[in-house]
PDB file of C-alpha atoms in Angstrom:
ATOM      1  CA  GLY A   1      13.568  -3.763  14.682  1.00  0.00           C
ATOM      2  CA  PHE A   2      17.057  -3.456  16.093  1.00  0.00           C
ATOM      3  CA  ASP A   3      18.487  -3.165  19.582  1.00  0.00           C
ATOM      4  CA  THR A   4      19.742   0.412  19.657  1.00  0.00           C
ATOM      5  CA  SER A   5      20.845   0.730  23.266  1.00  0.00           C
ATOM      6  CA  ARG A   6      23.598   3.182  22.428  1.00  0.00           C
ATOM      7  CA  GLY A   7      22.984   6.728  21.253  1.00  0.00           C
ATOM      8  CA  PHE A   8      25.395   9.279  19.816  1.00  0.00           C
ATOM      9  CA  ASP A   9      26.171  12.984  19.679  1.00  0.00           C
ATOM     10  CA  ALA A  10      26.471  14.429  16.193  1.00  0.00           C
ATOM     11  CA  VAL A  11      27.043  17.610  14.250  1.00  0.00           C
ATOM     12  CA  LEU A  12      24.847  17.865  11.165  1.00  0.00           C
ATOM     13  CA  MET A  13      26.330  19.557   8.124  1.00  0.00           C
ATOM     14  CA  GLY A  14      24.529  19.928   4.830  1.00  0.00           C
ATOM     15  CA  ASN A  15      24.650  21.840   1.570  1.00  0.00           C
ATOM     16  CA  ILE A  16      21.751  20.329  -0.373  1.00  0.00           C
ATOM     17  CA  PRO A  17      20.091  23.342  -2.024  1.00  0.00           C
ATOM     18  CA  GLY A  18      16.411  24.162  -1.969  1.00  0.00           C
ATOM     19  CA  GLY A  19      13.222  22.207  -1.558  1.00  0.00           C
ATOM     20  CA  GLY A  20      12.553  19.311  -3.890  1.00  0.00           C
ATOM     21  CA  MET A  21      16.085  17.949  -3.522  1.00  0.00           C
ATOM     22  CA  SER A  22      15.335  15.079  -1.098  1.00  0.00           C
ATOM     23  CA  ARG A  23      16.965  16.658   1.935  1.00  0.00           C
ATOM     24  CA  SER A  24      14.726  14.910   4.470  1.00  0.00           C
ATOM     25  CA  ALA A  25      15.313  11.486   2.914  1.00  0.00           C
ATOM     26  CA  SER A  26      19.068  12.113   2.911  1.00  0.00           C
ATOM     27  CA  LEU A  27      19.022  13.065   6.574  1.00  0.00           C
ATOM     28  CA  VAL A  28      16.894  10.099   7.666  1.00  0.00           C
ATOM     29  CA  ILE A  29      19.048   7.556   5.822  1.00  0.00           C
ATOM     30  CA  ASN A  30      22.202   9.171   7.231  1.00  0.00           C
ATOM     31  CA  LEU A  31      20.918   8.986  10.807  1.00  0.00           C
ATOM     32  CA  MET A  32      19.671   5.416  10.442  1.00  0.00           C
ATOM     33  CA  LEU A  33      22.952   4.110   9.045  1.00  0.00           C
ATOM     34  CA  THR A  34      24.894   6.007  11.711  1.00  0.00           C
ATOM     35  CA  MET A  35      22.707   4.511  14.434  1.00  0.00           C
ATOM     36  CA  LEU A  36      23.354   1.019  13.097  1.00  0.00           C
ATOM     37  CA  GLU A  37      27.093   1.623  12.979  1.00  0.00           C
ATOM     38  CA  VAL A  38      27.224   3.073  16.511  1.00  0.00           C
ATOM     39  CA  ASN A  39      25.390   0.016  17.808  1.00  0.00           C
ATOM     40  CA  LYS A  40      27.630  -2.324  15.786  1.00  0.00           C
ATOM     41  CA  LYS A  41      24.698  -3.511  13.699  1.00  0.00           C
ATOM     42  CA  SER A  42      24.674  -3.999   9.972  1.00  0.00           C
ATOM     43  CA  LEU A  43      22.514  -5.066   7.096  1.00  0.00           C
ATOM     44  CA  PRO A  44      23.579  -6.788   3.890  1.00  0.00           C
ATOM     45  CA  GLU A  45      24.676  -4.259   1.282  1.00  0.00           C
ATOM     46  CA  GLY A  46      21.636  -2.978  -0.597  1.00  0.00           C
ATOM     47  CA  ASP A  47      19.150  -4.383   1.943  1.00  0.00           C
ATOM     48  CA  PHE A  48      15.748  -2.860   1.159  1.00  0.00           C
ATOM     49  CA  ARG A  49      14.778  -2.626   4.830  1.00  0.00           C
ATOM     50  CA  ILE A  50      16.651   0.666   5.110  1.00  0.00           C
ATOM     51  CA  VAL A  51      14.384   2.146   2.439  1.00  0.00           C
ATOM     52  CA  LYS A  52      11.226   0.864   4.115  1.00  0.00           C
ATOM     53  CA  MET A  53      12.238   2.132   7.546  1.00  0.00           C
ATOM     54  CA  ALA A  54      13.269   5.527   6.177  1.00  0.00           C
ATOM     55  CA  GLN A  55       9.879   5.877   4.486  1.00  0.00           C
ATOM     56  CA  GLN A  56       8.127   4.891   7.717  1.00  0.00           C
ATOM     57  CA  VAL A  57       9.902   7.718   9.546  1.00  0.00           C
ATOM     58  CA  GLU A  58       8.482  10.231   7.079  1.00  0.00           C
ATOM     59  CA  ASN A  59       5.014   8.663   6.801  1.00  0.00           C
ATOM     60  CA  ASP A  60       4.344   7.700  10.408  1.00  0.00           C
ATOM     61  CA  TYR A  61       6.480  10.033  12.514  1.00  0.00           C
ATOM     62  CA  ILE A  62       6.622  13.237  10.467  1.00  0.00           C
ATOM     63  CA  GLY A  63       3.292  12.744   8.699  1.00  0.00           C
ATOM     64  CA  THR A  64       4.590  13.271   5.174  1.00  0.00           C
ATOM     65  CA  PRO A  65       2.593  11.251   2.592  1.00  0.00           C
ATOM     66  CA  CYS A  66       5.659  10.492   0.478  1.00  0.00           C
ATOM     67  CA  GLY A  67       6.559   7.367  -1.429  1.00  0.00           C
ATOM     68  CA  ASN A  68       9.953   5.710  -1.352  1.00  0.00           C
ATOM     69  CA  LEU A  69      11.654   6.923  -4.531  1.00  0.00           C
ATOM     70  CA  ASP A  70      13.759   9.583  -2.796  1.00  0.00           C
ATOM     71  CA  GLN A  71      15.124   7.028  -0.352  1.00  0.00           C
ATOM     72  CA  ILE A  72      15.808   4.521  -3.129  1.00  0.00           C
ATOM     73  CA  MET A  73      17.569   7.023  -5.370  1.00  0.00           C
ATOM     74  CA  ILE A  74      19.831   8.108  -2.508  1.00  0.00           C
ATOM     75  CA  TYR A  75      20.590   4.729  -0.961  1.00  0.00           C
ATOM     76  CA  TYR A  76      21.305   2.904  -4.229  1.00  0.00           C
ATOM     77  CA  ALA A  77      22.936   5.724  -6.214  1.00  0.00           C
ATOM     78  CA  ARG A  78      26.153   4.987  -8.108  1.00  0.00           C
ATOM     79  CA  HIS A  79      28.663   7.265  -9.731  1.00  0.00           C
ATOM     80  CA  GLY A  80      27.720   8.247 -13.276  1.00  0.00           C
ATOM     81  CA  MET A  81      24.651   6.016 -13.372  1.00  0.00           C
ATOM     82  CA  GLY A  82      20.916   6.496 -13.391  1.00  0.00           C
ATOM     83  CA  THR A  83      19.051   4.343 -10.874  1.00  0.00           C
ATOM     84  CA  ARG A  84      15.923   2.512 -12.011  1.00  0.00           C
ATOM     85  CA  TYR A  85      13.478   0.989  -9.558  1.00  0.00           C
ATOM     86  CA  ASP A  86      10.749  -1.559 -10.320  1.00  0.00           C
ATOM     87  CA  PRO A  87       8.046  -1.290  -7.609  1.00  0.00           C
ATOM     88  CA  LYS A  88       6.558  -4.657  -8.577  1.00  0.00           C
ATOM     89  CA  THR A  89       9.723  -6.577  -7.751  1.00  0.00           C
ATOM     90  CA  ASN A  90      11.705  -4.063  -5.644  1.00  0.00           C
ATOM     91  CA  LYS A  91      14.500  -4.625  -8.163  1.00  0.00           C
ATOM     92  CA  VAL A  92      17.072  -1.879  -8.675  1.00  0.00           C
ATOM     93  CA  SER A  93      19.053  -1.631 -11.908  1.00  0.00           C
ATOM     94  CA  TYR A  94      21.387   0.935 -13.419  1.00  0.00           C
ATOM     95  CA  ILE A  95      21.438   2.932 -16.638  1.00  0.00           C
ATOM     96  CA  PRO A  96      24.531   4.714 -17.980  1.00  0.00           C
ATOM     97  CA  LEU A  97      23.821   8.435 -18.199  1.00  0.00           C
ATOM     98  CA  GLY A  98      24.706   8.907 -21.822  1.00  0.00           C
ATOM     99  CA  VAL A  99      27.575   7.831 -24.013  1.00  0.00           C
ATOM    100  CA  ASP A 100      29.677  10.920 -23.203  1.00  0.00           C
ATOM    101  CA  THR A 101      28.990  12.813 -19.976  1.00  0.00           C
ATOM    102  CA  ASN A 102      30.907  15.809 -21.365  1.00  0.00           C
ATOM    103  CA  GLU A 103      28.023  16.206 -23.794  1.00  0.00           C
ATOM    104  CA  PHE A 104      25.608  17.588 -21.209  1.00  0.00           C
ATOM    105  CA  ARG A 105      25.154  19.153 -17.786  1.00  0.00           C
ATOM    106  CA  ILE A 106      22.482  18.455 -15.183  1.00  0.00           C
ATOM    107  CA  VAL A 107      21.587  21.599 -13.283  1.00  0.00           C
ATOM    108  CA  ALA A 108      19.537  22.257 -10.153  1.00  0.00           C
ATOM    109  CA  LEU A 109      17.801  25.631 -10.148  1.00  0.00           C
ATOM    110  CA  ASP A 110      17.022  26.710  -6.593  1.00  0.00           C
ATOM    111  CA  THR A 111      14.185  29.239  -6.606  1.00  0.00           C
ATOM    112  CA  GLY A 112      15.105  30.414  -3.111  1.00  0.00           C
ATOM    113  CA  THR A 113      11.646  29.618  -1.798  1.00  0.00           C
ATOM    114  CA  VAL A 114      10.897  27.697   1.395  1.00  0.00           C
ATOM    115  CA  ARG A 115       8.645  24.652   1.340  1.00  0.00           C
ATOM    116  CA  HIS A 116       7.441  23.434   4.730  1.00  0.00           C
ATOM    117  CA  GLY A 117       7.186  19.686   4.170  1.00  0.00           C
ATOM    118  CA  LEU A 118       5.146  17.629   1.694  1.00  0.00           C
ATOM    119  CA  GLU A 119       2.373  17.155   4.246  1.00  0.00           C
ATOM    120  CA  LYS A 120       1.522  20.853   3.828  1.00  0.00           C
ATOM    121  CA  THR A 121       1.676  21.035   0.042  1.00  0.00           C
ATOM    122  CA  THR A 122      -0.451  20.401  -3.019  1.00  0.00           C
ATOM    123  CA  TYR A 123       1.364  17.068  -3.262  1.00  0.00           C
ATOM    124  CA  ALA A 124      -0.613  15.802  -0.261  1.00  0.00           C
ATOM    125  CA  VAL A 125      -3.841  16.866  -1.967  1.00  0.00           C
ATOM    126  CA  ARG A 126      -2.865  14.998  -5.129  1.00  0.00           C
ATOM    127  CA  VAL A 127      -2.128  11.841  -3.113  1.00  0.00           C
ATOM    128  CA  LYS A 128      -5.643  12.004  -1.647  1.00  0.00           C
ATOM    129  CA  GLU A 129      -7.154  12.571  -5.095  1.00  0.00           C
ATOM    130  CA  CYS A 130      -5.337   9.588  -6.569  1.00  0.00           C
ATOM    131  CA  ARG A 131      -6.466   7.386  -3.705  1.00  0.00           C
ATOM    132  CA  GLU A 132     -10.027   8.642  -4.141  1.00  0.00           C
ATOM    133  CA  PHE A 133     -10.015   7.833  -7.866  1.00  0.00           C
ATOM    134  CA  LEU A 134      -8.427   4.439  -7.223  1.00  0.00           C
ATOM    135  CA  ALA A 135     -11.170   3.560  -4.723  1.00  0.00           C
ATOM    136  CA  LEU A 136     -13.839   4.653  -7.219  1.00  0.00           C
ATOM    137  CA  LEU A 137     -12.340   2.550 -10.017  1.00  0.00           C
ATOM    138  CA  GLN A 138     -11.946  -0.482  -7.753  1.00  0.00           C
ATOM    139  CA  LYS A 139     -15.556  -0.129  -6.647  1.00  0.00           C
ATOM    140  CA  ASN A 140     -16.607  -0.230 -10.282  1.00  0.00           C
ATOM    141  CA  GLY A 141     -14.731  -3.397 -11.096  1.00  0.00           C
ATOM    142  CA  TYR A 142     -11.269  -2.297 -12.181  1.00  0.00           C
ATOM    143  CA  LYS A 143      -8.692  -4.804 -10.884  1.00  0.00           C
ATOM    144  CA  ILE A 144      -5.912  -2.345 -10.087  1.00  0.00           C
ATOM    145  CA  GLN A 145      -3.885  -1.579  -6.974  1.00  0.00           C
ATOM    146  CA  SER A 146      -2.823   1.913  -8.049  1.00  0.00           C
ATOM    147  CA  LEU A 147      -3.531   4.352 -10.863  1.00  0.00           C
ATOM    148  CA  GLY A 148      -0.132   3.380 -12.220  1.00  0.00           C
ATOM    149  CA  ASP A 149      -1.571  -0.055 -13.009  1.00  0.00           C
ATOM    150  CA  VAL A 150      -3.583   1.515 -15.845  1.00  0.00           C
ATOM    151  CA  LYS A 151      -1.058   0.779 -18.577  1.00  0.00           C
ATOM    152  CA  ASP A 152      -2.965  -0.097 -21.748  1.00  0.00           C
ATOM    153  CA  ARG A 153      -4.536   2.555 -23.940  1.00  0.00           C
ATOM    154  CA  LYS A 154      -7.900   0.790 -24.216  1.00  0.00           C
ATOM    155  CA  THR A 155      -8.447   0.804 -20.441  1.00  0.00           C
ATOM    156  CA  TYR A 156      -7.223   4.396 -20.168  1.00  0.00           C
ATOM    157  CA  ASP A 157      -9.573   5.616 -22.928  1.00  0.00           C
ATOM    158  CA  GLU A 158     -12.472   3.727 -21.348  1.00  0.00           C
ATOM    159  CA  ILE A 159     -11.898   5.387 -17.955  1.00  0.00           C
ATOM    160  CA  ILE A 160     -11.552   8.862 -19.454  1.00  0.00           C
ATOM    161  CA  ALA A 161     -14.756   8.397 -21.484  1.00  0.00           C
ATOM    162  CA  LYS A 162     -16.645   7.156 -18.434  1.00  0.00           C
ATOM    163  CA  TYR A 163     -15.450   9.652 -15.821  1.00  0.00           C
ATOM    164  CA  GLY A 164     -14.172  12.605 -17.841  1.00  0.00           C
ATOM    165  CA  LYS A 165     -17.282  14.719 -17.315  1.00  0.00           C
ATOM    166  CA  SER A 166     -18.158  13.668 -13.764  1.00  0.00           C
ATOM    167  CA  HIS A 167     -14.604  13.695 -12.376  1.00  0.00           C
ATOM    168  CA  PRO A 168     -12.512  15.880 -14.710  1.00  0.00           C
ATOM    169  CA  ASN A 169      -9.850  16.750 -12.142  1.00  0.00           C
ATOM    170  CA  LEU A 170      -9.278  13.098 -11.234  1.00  0.00           C
ATOM    171  CA  CYS A 171      -9.021  12.189 -14.900  1.00  0.00           C
ATOM    172  CA  GLU A 172      -6.345  14.843 -15.333  1.00  0.00           C
ATOM    173  CA  ARG A 173      -4.307  13.169 -12.597  1.00  0.00           C
ATOM    174  CA  LEU A 174      -4.651   9.833 -14.387  1.00  0.00           C
ATOM    175  CA  GLU A 175      -3.727  11.482 -17.683  1.00  0.00           C
ATOM    176  CA  TYR A 176      -0.431  12.656 -16.248  1.00  0.00           C
ATOM    177  CA  LEU A 177       0.383   9.296 -14.634  1.00  0.00           C
ATOM    178  CA  PHE A 178      -0.523   7.261 -17.716  1.00  0.00           C
ATOM    179  CA  PHE A 179       1.610   9.234 -20.157  1.00  0.00           C
ATOM    180  CA  ALA A 180       4.405   9.788 -17.632  1.00  0.00           C
ATOM    181  CA  GLN A 181       4.955   6.026 -17.602  1.00  0.00           C
ATOM    182  CA  GLU A 182       5.258   6.018 -21.385  1.00  0.00           C
ATOM    183  CA  ARG A 183       7.659   8.951 -21.215  1.00  0.00           C
ATOM    184  CA  PHE A 184       9.749   7.164 -18.600  1.00  0.00           C
ATOM    185  CA  GLU A 185      10.348   4.148 -20.816  1.00  0.00           C
ATOM    186  CA  ALA A 186      11.197   6.423 -23.739  1.00  0.00           C
ATOM    187  CA  MET A 187      13.633   8.358 -21.553  1.00  0.00           C
ATOM    188  CA  VAL A 188      15.386   5.183 -20.380  1.00  0.00           C
ATOM    189  CA  LYS A 189      15.852   4.195 -24.023  1.00  0.00           C
ATOM    190  CA  ALA A 190      17.211   7.644 -24.894  1.00  0.00           C
ATOM    191  CA  TRP A 191      19.675   7.563 -21.973  1.00  0.00           C
ATOM    192  CA  ARG A 192      20.953   4.143 -23.043  1.00  0.00           C
ATOM    193  CA  GLU A 193      21.461   5.373 -26.599  1.00  0.00           C
ATOM    194  CA  GLY A 194      23.140   8.575 -25.494  1.00  0.00           C
ATOM    195  CA  ASN A 195      20.428  10.652 -27.185  1.00  0.00           C
ATOM    196  CA  ILE A 196      20.613  13.615 -24.821  1.00  0.00           C
ATOM    197  CA  ALA A 197      18.436  15.840 -26.991  1.00  0.00           C
ATOM    198  CA  GLU A 198      15.600  13.312 -26.705  1.00  0.00           C
ATOM    199  CA  VAL A 199      16.169  12.981 -22.965  1.00  0.00           C
ATOM    200  CA  GLY A 200      15.782  16.741 -22.638  1.00  0.00           C
ATOM    201  CA  ALA A 201      12.646  16.855 -24.787  1.00  0.00           C
ATOM    202  CA  ILE A 202      10.991  14.160 -22.659  1.00  0.00           C
ATOM    203  CA  PHE A 203      12.069  15.915 -19.469  1.00  0.00           C
ATOM    204  CA  ARG A 204      10.462  19.132 -20.747  1.00  0.00           C
ATOM    205  CA  ARG A 205       7.194  17.429 -21.713  1.00  0.00           C
ATOM    206  CA  ASP A 206       6.949  15.830 -18.300  1.00  0.00           C
ATOM    207  CA  GLY A 207       7.330  19.240 -16.691  1.00  0.00           C
ATOM    208  CA  ILE A 208       4.449  20.551 -18.778  1.00  0.00           C
ATOM    209  CA  GLY A 209       2.379  17.595 -17.596  1.00  0.00           C
ATOM    210  CA  LEU A 210       3.195  18.349 -13.968  1.00  0.00           C
ATOM    211  CA  ARG A 211       2.098  21.936 -14.554  1.00  0.00           C
ATOM    212  CA  ASP A 212      -1.057  21.344 -16.589  1.00  0.00           C
ATOM    213  CA  GLU A 213      -2.323  17.833 -15.784  1.00  0.00           C
ATOM    214  CA  TYR A 214      -1.061  16.990 -12.321  1.00  0.00           C
ATOM    215  CA  GLN A 215      -1.194  20.714 -11.478  1.00  0.00           C
ATOM    216  CA  ILE A 216       1.441  20.630  -8.779  1.00  0.00           C
ATOM    217  CA  SER A 217       3.842  23.389  -9.780  1.00  0.00           C
ATOM    218  CA  GLY A 218       4.049  26.946  -8.461  1.00  0.00           C
ATOM    219  CA  PRO A 219       4.675  30.485  -9.784  1.00  0.00           C
ATOM    220  CA  GLU A 220       8.340  30.699  -8.796  1.00  0.00           C
ATOM    221  CA  LEU A 221       9.031  27.246 -10.214  1.00  0.00           C
ATOM    222  CA  GLU A 222       7.347  28.082 -13.495  1.00  0.00           C
ATOM    223  CA  THR A 223       9.143  31.413 -13.757  1.00  0.00           C
ATOM    224  CA  MET A 224      12.435  29.574 -13.381  1.00  0.00           C
ATOM    225  CA  VAL A 225      11.626  26.894 -15.985  1.00  0.00           C
ATOM    226  CA  ASN A 226      10.262  29.512 -18.388  1.00  0.00           C
ATOM    227  CA  ILE A 227      13.534  31.416 -18.151  1.00  0.00           C
ATOM    228  CA  ALA A 228      15.552  28.246 -18.696  1.00  0.00           C
ATOM    229  CA  ARG A 229      13.419  27.321 -21.703  1.00  0.00           C
ATOM    230  CA  THR A 230      14.459  30.509 -23.537  1.00  0.00           C
ATOM    231  CA  ILE A 231      18.160  29.654 -23.493  1.00  0.00           C
ATOM    232  CA  PRO A 232      19.634  28.011 -26.614  1.00  0.00           C
ATOM    233  CA  GLY A 233      21.296  24.784 -25.582  1.00  0.00           C
ATOM    234  CA  VAL A 234      18.913  24.065 -22.693  1.00  0.00           C
ATOM    235  CA  LEU A 235      17.414  20.760 -23.800  1.00  0.00           C
ATOM    236  CA  GLY A 236      14.763  20.326 -21.119  1.00  0.00           C
ATOM    237  CA  GLU A 237      13.585  21.674 -17.789  1.00  0.00           C
ATOM    238  CA  ARG A 238      10.907  20.968 -15.162  1.00  0.00           C
ATOM    239  CA  MET A 239      10.060  21.403 -11.515  1.00  0.00           C
ATOM    240  CA  LEU A 240      11.443  18.869  -9.041  1.00  0.00           C
ATOM    241  CA  GLY A 241      10.114  17.238  -5.898  1.00  0.00           C
ATOM    242  CA  GLY A 242       6.615  17.683  -4.538  1.00  0.00           C
ATOM    243  CA  GLY A 243       5.898  21.021  -6.144  1.00  0.00           C
ATOM    244  CA  ASP A 244       4.605  24.418  -4.991  1.00  0.00           C
ATOM    245  CA  LYS A 245       8.051  25.694  -3.987  1.00  0.00           C
ATOM    246  CA  GLY A 246      11.663  24.547  -4.050  1.00  0.00           C
ATOM    247  CA  ALA A 247      13.876  23.662  -7.005  1.00  0.00           C
ATOM    248  CA  CYS A 248      13.745  22.933 -10.721  1.00  0.00           C
ATOM    249  CA  GLY A 249      16.048  20.848 -12.852  1.00  0.00           C
ATOM    250  CA  ALA A 250      17.476  21.337 -16.327  1.00  0.00           C
ATOM    251  CA  ILE A 251      19.489  19.319 -18.847  1.00  0.00           C
ATOM    252  CA  LEU A 252      21.704  21.414 -21.097  1.00  0.00           C
ATOM    253  CA  ARG A 253      24.675  21.522 -23.400  1.00  0.00           C
ATOM    254  CA  PRO A 254      27.866  22.572 -21.586  1.00  0.00           C
ATOM    255  CA  ASP A 255      28.168  25.802 -23.571  1.00  0.00           C
ATOM    256  CA  ALA A 256      24.703  26.911 -22.356  1.00  0.00           C
ATOM    257  CA  GLU A 257      25.644  26.947 -18.671  1.00  0.00           C
ATOM    258  CA  GLN A 258      26.872  30.521 -18.461  1.00  0.00           C
ATOM    259  CA  SER A 259      23.940  31.843 -20.492  1.00  0.00           C
ATOM    260  CA  LEU A 260      21.559  30.103 -18.108  1.00  0.00           C
ATOM    261  CA  ARG A 261      23.321  31.591 -15.099  1.00  0.00           C
ATOM    262  CA  ASN A 262      23.124  35.058 -16.654  1.00  0.00           C
ATOM    263  CA  ALA A 263      19.428  34.649 -17.443  1.00  0.00           C
ATOM    264  CA  VAL A 264      18.615  33.596 -13.884  1.00  0.00           C
ATOM    265  CA  ASP A 265      20.645  36.519 -12.529  1.00  0.00           C
ATOM    266  CA  THR A 266      18.619  38.961 -14.580  1.00  0.00           C
ATOM    267  CA  GLY A 267      15.187  37.487 -15.335  1.00  0.00           C
ATOM    268  CA  TYR A 268      14.446  35.566 -12.148  1.00  0.00           C
ATOM    269  CA  LYS A 269      15.899  38.117  -9.756  1.00  0.00           C
ATOM    270  CA  ARG A 270      13.926  40.900 -11.419  1.00  0.00           C
ATOM    271  CA  SER A 271      10.742  38.830 -11.143  1.00  0.00           C
ATOM    272  CA  TYR A 272      11.376  38.020  -7.466  1.00  0.00           C
ATOM    273  CA  PRO A 273      13.740  40.632  -6.003  1.00  0.00           C
ATOM    274  CA  GLN A 274      12.984  39.353  -2.494  1.00  0.00           C
ATOM    275  CA  LEU A 275      14.605  36.047  -3.506  1.00  0.00           C
ATOM    276  CA  ALA A 276      17.620  37.552  -5.276  1.00  0.00           C
ATOM    277  CA  ASP A 277      20.064  36.562  -2.540  1.00  0.00           C
ATOM    278  CA  LYS A 278      18.546  33.099  -2.092  1.00  0.00           C
ATOM    279  CA  CYS A 279      18.126  31.663  -5.593  1.00  0.00           C
ATOM    280  CA  ALA A 280      21.038  29.795  -7.154  1.00  0.00           C
ATOM    281  CA  VAL A 281      22.202  27.648 -10.070  1.00  0.00           C
ATOM    282  CA  HIS A 282      24.039  24.411  -9.195  1.00  0.00           C
ATOM    283  CA  VAL A 283      25.675  21.989 -11.608  1.00  0.00           C
ATOM    284  CA  VAL A 284      25.189  18.485 -10.192  1.00  0.00           C
ATOM    285  CA  ARG A 285      26.399  14.981 -11.013  1.00  0.00           C
ATOM    286  CA  ALA A 286      25.402  11.419 -10.225  1.00  0.00           C
ATOM    287  CA  CYS A 287      27.593   9.989  -7.472  1.00  0.00           C
ATOM    288  CA  LYS A 288      27.525   7.315  -4.808  1.00  0.00           C
ATOM    289  CA  GLY A 289      24.583   8.045  -2.547  1.00  0.00           C
ATOM    290  CA  VAL A 290      26.001   6.912   0.801  1.00  0.00           C
ATOM    291  CA  GLU A 291      29.636   6.872   1.836  1.00  0.00           C
ATOM    292  CA  VAL A 292      31.801   7.750   4.823  1.00  0.00           C
ATOM    293  CA  LEU A 293      34.022  10.793   4.289  1.00  0.00           C
ATOM    294  CA  GLU A 294      37.063  10.672   6.544  1.00  0.00           C
ATOM    295  CA  GLY A 295      39.030  13.590   7.946  1.00  0.00           C
ATOM    296  CA  LEU A 296      36.482  16.362   7.491  1.00  0.00           C
ATOM    297  CA  LEU A 297      36.257  17.284  11.178  1.00  0.00           C
TER     298      LEU A 297
END
């Protein structure tokens, strides 16, 4: 811990749209770094303790059963780069986001819905299910510390054959996690090669897995991704965050942006007229995750 004998008064300003966009992690990291600065404390640049403490705030104080990826992606983010985290080593590395960033757009699609914390969502149920399946597999001799440790096809097929009929829902969760890891490695390769079409295709398939195998999406989210999927030039789309409500993401060619905006204005707003003044399309970019902005107040 740190001696934080001095407090501070602050005005919070934010424009992060929608649920599923890591707003709580952003706020916690902001407050923690501000508290350190006010008390003239510091940590070495990139010190992982900030991530661990920020996760503890959400897990222990708020009661949100989240992991630490949101905190890592924010704290270590760099301009124009994808951030890769290895949970085995806590190593962070960077991947260029394509050969030519003018070749694509990354878009956040805010459904206009309100999500009241991960602790109250299907995400929390899925966490419990994964822990339940992990305990069952460990009890039956599998030497794993998480479902993500099932990496070889032989072990995966063996588990599905053994538990597919008795625990079909838990096997579906494993199915998503197993193939998501394969997709992740393929996506990293595609990013490095600048193959944006392949990146989009993988992104889309992962969204289908979240919908059908992990079963964590929601009707507004799926309406939004279904609309995006109809637009020529949209390369991939999926829900973001912990599911149920919040935001989706899409990867698209630059010339598809206006068509996507028009489709959301018509299709989504007709499907959910009560959300017509709340939904939005935001073009986003990778930038430095934490920095001090002078002269704004």
